[in-house]
Coordinates of C-alpha atoms in Angstrom, one line a residue:
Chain A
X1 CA -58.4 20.1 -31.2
X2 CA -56.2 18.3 -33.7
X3 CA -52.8 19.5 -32.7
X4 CA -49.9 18.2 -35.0
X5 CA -51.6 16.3 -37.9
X6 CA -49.1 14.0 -40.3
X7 CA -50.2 12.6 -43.2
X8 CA -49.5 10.0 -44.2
X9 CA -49.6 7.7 -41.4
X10 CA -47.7 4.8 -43.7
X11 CA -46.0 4.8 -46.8
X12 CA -44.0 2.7 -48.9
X13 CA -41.4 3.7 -51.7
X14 CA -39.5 2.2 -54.2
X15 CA -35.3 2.7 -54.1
X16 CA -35.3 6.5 -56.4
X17 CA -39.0 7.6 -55.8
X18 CA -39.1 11.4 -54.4
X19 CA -42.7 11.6 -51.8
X20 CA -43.6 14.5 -49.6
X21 CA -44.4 14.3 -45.9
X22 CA -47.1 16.8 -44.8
X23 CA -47.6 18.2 -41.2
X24 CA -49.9 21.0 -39.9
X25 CA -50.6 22.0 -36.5
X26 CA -53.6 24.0 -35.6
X27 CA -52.0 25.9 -32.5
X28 CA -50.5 29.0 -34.5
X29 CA -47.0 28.0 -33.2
X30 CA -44.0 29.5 -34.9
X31 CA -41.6 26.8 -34.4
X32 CA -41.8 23.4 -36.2
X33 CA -39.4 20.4 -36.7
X34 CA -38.9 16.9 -38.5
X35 CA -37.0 14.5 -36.8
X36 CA -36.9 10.7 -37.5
X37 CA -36.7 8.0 -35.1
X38 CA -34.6 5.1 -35.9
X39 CA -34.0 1.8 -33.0
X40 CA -31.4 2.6 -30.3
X41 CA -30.7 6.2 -31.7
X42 CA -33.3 8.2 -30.3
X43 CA -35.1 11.2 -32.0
X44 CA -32.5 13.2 -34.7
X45 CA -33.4 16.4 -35.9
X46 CA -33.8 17.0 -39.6
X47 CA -34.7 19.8 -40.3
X48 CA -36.4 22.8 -38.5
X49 CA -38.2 26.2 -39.0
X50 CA -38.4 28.9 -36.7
X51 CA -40.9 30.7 -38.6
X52 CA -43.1 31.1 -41.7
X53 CA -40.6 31.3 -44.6
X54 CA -37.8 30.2 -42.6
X55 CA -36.4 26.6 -42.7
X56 CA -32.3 25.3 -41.3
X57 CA -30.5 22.2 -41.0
X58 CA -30.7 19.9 -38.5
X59 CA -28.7 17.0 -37.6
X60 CA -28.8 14.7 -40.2
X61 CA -30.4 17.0 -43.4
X62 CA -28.9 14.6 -45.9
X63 CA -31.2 13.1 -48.5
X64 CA -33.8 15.9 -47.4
X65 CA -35.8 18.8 -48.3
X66 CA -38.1 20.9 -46.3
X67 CA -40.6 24.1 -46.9
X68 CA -42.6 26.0 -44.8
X69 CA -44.6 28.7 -47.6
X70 CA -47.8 28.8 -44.9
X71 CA -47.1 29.3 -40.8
X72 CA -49.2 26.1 -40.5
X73 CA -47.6 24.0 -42.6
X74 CA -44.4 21.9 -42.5
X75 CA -43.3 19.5 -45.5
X76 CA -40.8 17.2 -45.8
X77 CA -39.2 15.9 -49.3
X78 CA -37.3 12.8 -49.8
X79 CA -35.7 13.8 -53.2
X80 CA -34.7 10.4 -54.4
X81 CA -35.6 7.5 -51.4
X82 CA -32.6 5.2 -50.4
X83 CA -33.2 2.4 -48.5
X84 CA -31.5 4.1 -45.3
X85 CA -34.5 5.9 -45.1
X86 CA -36.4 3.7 -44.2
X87 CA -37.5 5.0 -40.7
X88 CA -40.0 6.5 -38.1
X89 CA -40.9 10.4 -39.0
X90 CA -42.2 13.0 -36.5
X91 CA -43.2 16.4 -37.4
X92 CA -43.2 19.1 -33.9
X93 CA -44.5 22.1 -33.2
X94 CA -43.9 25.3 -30.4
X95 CA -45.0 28.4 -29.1
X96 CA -42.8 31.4 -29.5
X97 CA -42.4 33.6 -26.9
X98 CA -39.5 32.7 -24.2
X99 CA -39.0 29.6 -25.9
X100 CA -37.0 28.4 -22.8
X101 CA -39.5 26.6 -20.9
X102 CA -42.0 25.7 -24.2
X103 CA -42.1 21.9 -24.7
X104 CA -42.6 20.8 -28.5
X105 CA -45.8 18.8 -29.3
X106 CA -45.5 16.1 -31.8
X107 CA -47.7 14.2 -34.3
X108 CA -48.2 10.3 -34.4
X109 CA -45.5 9.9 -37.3
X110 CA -44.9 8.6 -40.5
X111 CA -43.7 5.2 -40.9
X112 CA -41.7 5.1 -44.2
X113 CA -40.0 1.6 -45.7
X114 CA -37.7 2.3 -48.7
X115 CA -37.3 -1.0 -50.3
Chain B
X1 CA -21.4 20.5 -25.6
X2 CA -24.5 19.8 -24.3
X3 CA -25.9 15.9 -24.1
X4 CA -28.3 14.0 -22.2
X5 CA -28.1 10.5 -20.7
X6 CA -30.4 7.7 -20.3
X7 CA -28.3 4.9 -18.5
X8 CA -31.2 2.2 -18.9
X9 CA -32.3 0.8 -22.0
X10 CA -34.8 -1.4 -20.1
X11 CA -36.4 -0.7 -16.4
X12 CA -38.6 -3.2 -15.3
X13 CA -41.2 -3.3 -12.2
X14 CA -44.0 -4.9 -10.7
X15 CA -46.9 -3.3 -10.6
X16 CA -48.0 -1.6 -7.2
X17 CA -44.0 -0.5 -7.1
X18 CA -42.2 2.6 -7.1
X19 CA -40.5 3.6 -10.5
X20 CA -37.5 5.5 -11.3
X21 CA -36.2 6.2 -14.5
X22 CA -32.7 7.6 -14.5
X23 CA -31.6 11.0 -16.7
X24 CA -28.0 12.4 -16.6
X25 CA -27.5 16.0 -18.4
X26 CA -24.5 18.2 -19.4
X27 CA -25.5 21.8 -20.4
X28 CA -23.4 24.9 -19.7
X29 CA -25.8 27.4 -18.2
X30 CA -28.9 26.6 -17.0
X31 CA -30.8 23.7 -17.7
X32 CA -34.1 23.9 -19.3
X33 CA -35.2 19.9 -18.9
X34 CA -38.3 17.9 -20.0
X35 CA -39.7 14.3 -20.1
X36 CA -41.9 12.5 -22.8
X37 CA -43.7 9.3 -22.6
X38 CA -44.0 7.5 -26.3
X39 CA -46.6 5.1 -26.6
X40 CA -46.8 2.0 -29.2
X41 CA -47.3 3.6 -32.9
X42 CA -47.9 7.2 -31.4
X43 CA -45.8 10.6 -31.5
X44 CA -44.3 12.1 -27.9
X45 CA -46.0 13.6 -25.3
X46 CA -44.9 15.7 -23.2
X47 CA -44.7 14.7 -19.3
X48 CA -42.9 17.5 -17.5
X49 CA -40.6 20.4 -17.5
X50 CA -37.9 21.8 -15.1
X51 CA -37.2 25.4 -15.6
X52 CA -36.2 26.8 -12.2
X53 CA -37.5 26.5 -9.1
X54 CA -38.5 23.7 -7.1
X55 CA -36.6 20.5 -7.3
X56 CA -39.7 18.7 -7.3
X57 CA -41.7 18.9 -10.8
X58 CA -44.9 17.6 -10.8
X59 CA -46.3 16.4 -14.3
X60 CA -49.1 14.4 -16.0
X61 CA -50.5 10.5 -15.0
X62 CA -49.2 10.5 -11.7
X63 CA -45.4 11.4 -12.8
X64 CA -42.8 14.0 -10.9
X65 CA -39.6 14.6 -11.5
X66 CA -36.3 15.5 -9.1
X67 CA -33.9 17.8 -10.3
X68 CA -30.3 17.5 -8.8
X69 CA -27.8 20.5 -9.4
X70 CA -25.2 18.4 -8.1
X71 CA -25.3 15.1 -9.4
X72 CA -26.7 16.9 -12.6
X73 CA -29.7 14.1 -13.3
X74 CA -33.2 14.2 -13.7
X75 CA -34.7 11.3 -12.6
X76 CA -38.8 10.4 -13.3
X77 CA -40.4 8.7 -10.6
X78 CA -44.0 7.4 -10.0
X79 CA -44.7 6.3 -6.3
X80 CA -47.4 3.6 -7.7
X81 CA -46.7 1.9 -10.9
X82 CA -49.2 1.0 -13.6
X83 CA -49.7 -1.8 -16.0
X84 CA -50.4 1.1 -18.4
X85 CA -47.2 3.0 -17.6
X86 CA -45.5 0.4 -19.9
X87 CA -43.9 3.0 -22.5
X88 CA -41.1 4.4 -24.2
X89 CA -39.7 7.0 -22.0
X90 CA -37.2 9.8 -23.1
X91 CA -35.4 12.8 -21.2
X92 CA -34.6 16.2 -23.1
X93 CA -32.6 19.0 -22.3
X94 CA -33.1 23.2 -24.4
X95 CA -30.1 23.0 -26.5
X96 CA -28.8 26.5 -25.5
X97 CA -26.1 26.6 -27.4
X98 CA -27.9 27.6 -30.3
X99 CA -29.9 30.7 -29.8
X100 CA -33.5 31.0 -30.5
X101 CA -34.1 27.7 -32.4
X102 CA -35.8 25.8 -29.3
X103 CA -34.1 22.7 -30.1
X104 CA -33.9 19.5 -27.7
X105 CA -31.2 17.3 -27.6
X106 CA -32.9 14.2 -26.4
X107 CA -31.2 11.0 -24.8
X108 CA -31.6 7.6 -26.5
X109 CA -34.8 6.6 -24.4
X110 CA -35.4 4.1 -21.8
X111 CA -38.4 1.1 -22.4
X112 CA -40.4 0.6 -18.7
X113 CA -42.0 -2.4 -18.1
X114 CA -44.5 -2.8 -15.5
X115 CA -45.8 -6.2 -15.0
X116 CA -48.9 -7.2 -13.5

């Protein structure tokens, strides 16, 4: 049981190179987010779908793309990297349902330098 | 608007010891509250969720959480503490506010440290 898979687990860019960040989950869960993870901030919210086809801004959607074309699937584009980047990136997932009480499971991140 | 507090960046214990780690919330409504643990190089996962209830949550690894109406916190406590509890810890309350997105606002974390 796989859960949230990222891919890929490291990357490093070049200031003005565009990558995508891929995450599937395997537990047929209709809500899925990117957040990134920066020292002494805590987790901040990207970008988030609450369905196949659906995507919204987060927090901090500057900088970023998203798509969700499959229910499985969750990708993140960085257009054109800047160094602020440069940070810790986790894909979740979650049930639907009464979404109240459903906790969000996360992958093991991405960790992207921008140099 | 809704927020959640984590007063500690650092708690540090001896192993053998009683742990607390100390969550604050502000919500208007009902609070819908969770813990994760975060491990060195690995995503969050999930501890344990107040929804309603009793005040006492019981989670995973030997964790529980009290939830206080009055002093609105949500503290994480572990009678025994373990060498392998050392972690990133991190409190998260249902944003509400915004309706069917099942969004978390999540305080800024708190580092435990339990020494042998």
């Amino acid at each position: 049981n796989a859960g949230v898979t990222q891919t890929p687990k490291f990357r490093v860019l070049k200031t003005g190179q565009s990558m995508t960040l891929l995450c599937a989950q395997d537990m047929n869960h209709e809500y899925m987010y990117w957040y990134r993870q920066d020292p002494g901030m805590g987790l901040r919210l990207i970008h988030y779908s609450v369905g196949e086809g659906t995507t919204a801004k987060g927090e901090v959607p500057d900088g970023y793309n998203v798509s969700r074309l499959k229910k499985q699937n969750f990708l993140l584009g960085l257009e054109s990297a800047a160094p602020s980047q440069t940070s810790v990136y986790f894909c979740a997932s979650m049930a639907g349902g009464f979404i109240g009480n459903q906790p969000q499971h996360f992958g093991d991140g991405t960790r992207l330098s921008i140099l | 608007a809704q927020s959640v507090a984590q007063p500690e960046d650092q708690v540090n214990v001896a192993e053998g010891n009683p742990l607390t780690v100390k969550c604050t919330y502000s919500v208007s409504g009902n609070p819908y509250l969770f813990w994760y643990v975060q491990y060195p190089n690995r995503g969050l996962q999930f501890l344990l969720k107040y929804i309603t209830g009793d005040n006492l949550v019981k989670g995973s690894y030997g964790f529980e959480a009290e939830f206080n109406k009055s002093q609105t916190s949500f503290h994480l406590k572990k009678p025994s503490a373990l060498v392998s509890d050392s972690a990133l810890y991190f409190c998260a309350v249902r944003d509400l506010g915004s309706s069917n997105t099942g969004k978390l606002i999540f305080g800024q974390g708190t580092t435990l440290q339990v020494k042998p």
